Amino acid sequence: MYVFPSHSQDAKKNPLPHSKKIAYMRKMFPKYRSSIVAGKPRTAIEVAVELHDKGHRAIVMVVGSDRVAEFDKILNEYNGVKGKRHGYYGFDNIEVVSAGARDPDAEGVEGMSASKMRAAAVDGDYNSFAQGLPKSFKDGKS
């Protein structure tokens, strides 16, 4: 298993730099520390190329339910396609699955989303941000 944190960063929607995302994720999920990749891939296709180059023959990508169709289409569209500037990957199987449905009206972590977490971080609203953190994570203010 690999986790590739997003490189996206801007003041409005993505306030945390890539290095901070990695540091927080490794603290929040110490059991999976070595699976959280600090590599160069910036897009799903670049991740696919890297995994193919490492010898993997199949991938499963877990995304928000609203993005399953998008990633399924693009990853399968370029699978086995040579000569494109995106790089080459050829998997026997590509599966894109939903991370699960959430109730946006629920309180606490059940209703939390990446968008809500980003908005709380941008607004400096630690209390709202903390609702989306694992209960075992005590270092959310760092």
CSV table of C-alpha atoms in Angstrom, one decimal:
chain,number,residue,atom,x,y,z
A,1,MET,CA,0.0,0.0,0.0
A,2,TYR,CA,1.1,3.5,-0.8
A,3,VAL,CA,-0.4,6.9,0.1
A,4,PHE,CA,0.6,9.8,-2.2
A,5,PRO,CA,-0.4,13.1,-0.6
A,6,SER,CA,-1.3,15.9,-2.9
A,7,HIS,CA,1.3,18.5,-3.9
A,8,SER,CA,-1.4,21.1,-4.4
A,9,GLN,CA,-0.8,24.2,-2.4
A,10,ASP,CA,-2.4,27.7,-2.5
A,11,ALA,CA,-3.7,30.1,0.2
A,12,LYS,CA,-7.4,29.6,-0.6
A,13,LYS,CA,-8.0,25.8,-1.1
A,14,ASN,CA,-4.8,24.0,-0.2
A,15,PRO,CA,-3.1,25.8,2.7
A,16,LEU,CA,-0.7,23.0,3.8
A,17,PRO,CA,2.5,22.5,1.9
A,18,HIS,CA,3.3,18.9,0.7
A,19,SER,CA,6.0,18.4,3.4
A,20,LYS,CA,3.5,19.4,6.2
A,21,LYS,CA,0.9,17.0,4.8
A,22,ILE,CA,3.4,14.2,4.9
A,23,ALA,CA,4.6,15.1,8.4
A,24,TYR,CA,1.0,15.2,9.8
A,25,MET,CA,-0.1,12.0,8.1
A,26,ARG,CA,2.9,10.1,9.4
A,27,LYS,CA,2.1,11.4,12.9
A,28,MET,CA,-1.6,10.6,12.6
A,29,PHE,CA,-1.0,7.1,11.1
A,30,PRO,CA,2.3,5.8,12.5
A,31,LYS,CA,1.4,2.2,11.5
A,32,TYR,CA,1.4,3.3,7.9
A,33,ARG,CA,4.3,5.8,8.2
A,34,SER,CA,6.5,4.0,5.6
A,35,SER,CA,3.6,3.8,3.1
A,36,ILE,CA,3.2,7.6,3.0
A,37,VAL,CA,5.2,8.6,-0.1
A,38,ALA,CA,7.2,11.8,-0.2
A,39,GLY,CA,7.9,11.3,-3.9
A,40,LYS,CA,7.7,13.5,-7.0
A,41,PRO,CA,4.5,12.3,-8.7
A,42,ARG,CA,2.0,15.1,-8.8
A,43,THR,CA,-0.9,13.5,-10.7
A,44,ALA,CA,-2.7,10.2,-10.7
A,45,ILE,CA,-1.0,9.3,-14.0
A,46,GLU,CA,2.4,10.1,-12.7
A,47,VAL,CA,1.7,7.9,-9.7
A,48,ALA,CA,0.6,5.1,-12.0
A,49,VAL,CA,3.8,5.4,-14.1
A,50,GLU,CA,5.9,5.2,-10.9
A,51,LEU,CA,4.1,2.2,-9.6
A,52,HIS,CA,4.4,0.5,-13.0
A,53,ASP,CA,8.1,1.2,-13.0
A,54,LYS,CA,8.4,-0.4,-9.6
A,55,GLY,CA,7.0,-3.6,-11.1
A,56,HIS,CA,3.4,-3.5,-9.9
A,57,ARG,CA,0.9,-5.2,-12.2
A,58,ALA,CA,-2.4,-3.9,-10.7
A,59,ILE,CA,-3.5,-0.8,-8.8
A,60,VAL,CA,-6.4,0.1,-6.6
A,61,MET,CA,-7.0,3.8,-6.2
A,62,VAL,CA,-9.2,5.0,-3.3
A,63,VAL,CA,-10.9,8.4,-3.9
A,64,GLY,CA,-13.9,10.4,-2.8
A,65,SER,CA,-17.2,9.0,-4.2
A,66,ASP,CA,-17.5,12.1,-6.4
A,67,ARG,CA,-14.2,11.4,-8.2
A,68,VAL,CA,-14.5,7.6,-8.9
A,69,ALA,CA,-15.7,7.9,-12.5
A,70,GLU,CA,-13.2,10.7,-13.4
A,71,PHE,CA,-10.2,8.7,-12.2
A,72,ASP,CA,-11.4,5.4,-13.6
A,73,LYS,CA,-11.8,7.0,-17.0
A,74,ILE,CA,-8.4,8.7,-17.2
A,75,LEU,CA,-6.4,5.9,-15.7
A,76,ASN,CA,-7.9,3.3,-18.0
A,77,GLU,CA,-7.8,5.6,-21.0
A,78,TYR,CA,-4.0,5.8,-20.9
A,79,ASN,CA,-3.3,2.2,-19.6
A,80,GLY,CA,-1.1,0.4,-22.1
A,81,VAL,CA,-0.7,3.5,-24.3
A,82,LYS,CA,2.8,4.1,-25.6
A,83,GLY,CA,4.4,7.2,-27.0
A,84,LYS,CA,2.5,9.8,-25.0
A,85,ARG,CA,4.2,12.5,-22.9
A,86,HIS,CA,2.5,11.3,-19.8
A,87,GLY,CA,4.8,8.3,-19.5
A,88,TYR,CA,3.9,4.6,-19.9
A,89,TYR,CA,2.1,2.2,-17.6
A,90,GLY,CA,0.4,-1.0,-18.4
A,91,PHE,CA,-1.5,-2.7,-15.6
A,92,ASP,CA,-3.4,-6.0,-15.8
A,93,ASN,CA,-6.0,-4.4,-13.6
A,94,ILE,CA,-6.9,-0.9,-12.5
A,95,GLU,CA,-9.6,-0.4,-9.9
A,96,VAL,CA,-10.9,2.9,-8.6
A,97,VAL,CA,-13.0,2.6,-5.5
A,98,SER,CA,-14.9,5.0,-3.3
A,99,ALA,CA,-13.5,5.9,0.1
A,100,GLY,CA,-17.1,5.6,1.3
A,101,ALA,CA,-20.1,7.8,1.6
A,102,ARG,CA,-20.3,10.4,4.3
A,103,ASP,CA,-23.1,12.4,5.7
A,104,PRO,CA,-22.3,16.1,5.2
A,105,ASP,CA,-24.9,17.0,7.8
A,106,ALA,CA,-23.3,14.8,10.5
A,107,GLU,CA,-21.3,16.2,13.3
A,108,GLY,CA,-17.6,15.5,14.0
A,109,VAL,CA,-15.5,13.2,11.8
A,110,GLU,CA,-18.6,11.5,10.2
A,111,GLY,CA,-19.5,14.7,8.5
A,112,MET,CA,-16.0,16.0,7.8
A,113,SER,CA,-14.6,16.4,4.3
A,114,ALA,CA,-11.4,17.5,2.9
A,115,SER,CA,-13.1,20.7,1.8
A,116,LYS,CA,-14.3,21.4,5.3
A,117,MET,CA,-10.8,20.6,6.7
A,118,ARG,CA,-9.1,23.0,4.2
A,119,ALA,CA,-11.6,25.8,4.9
A,120,ALA,CA,-11.1,25.4,8.6
A,121,ALA,CA,-7.3,25.5,8.1
A,122,VAL,CA,-7.5,28.6,5.9
A,123,ASP,CA,-9.8,30.4,8.4
A,124,GLY,CA,-7.5,29.4,11.3
A,125,ASP,CA,-10.5,27.6,12.9
A,126,TYR,CA,-8.6,25.0,14.9
A,127,ASN,CA,-11.7,23.7,16.7
A,128,SER,CA,-13.5,22.8,13.5
A,129,PHE,CA,-10.3,21.5,12.0
A,130,ALA,CA,-9.7,19.3,15.1
A,131,GLN,CA,-13.1,17.6,14.6
A,132,GLY,CA,-11.7,15.9,11.5
A,133,LEU,CA,-8.5,14.7,13.1
A,134,PRO,CA,-8.1,11.2,14.6
A,135,LYS,CA,-8.8,11.3,18.3
A,136,SER,CA,-5.3,9.8,19.0
A,137,PHE,CA,-3.7,12.8,17.2
A,138,LYS,CA,-2.6,15.3,19.8
A,139,ASP,CA,-0.3,17.5,17.7
A,140,GLY,CA,-2.9,19.2,15.4
A,141,LYS,CA,-1.7,22.7,16.3
A,142,SER,CA,1.9,22.2,15.1
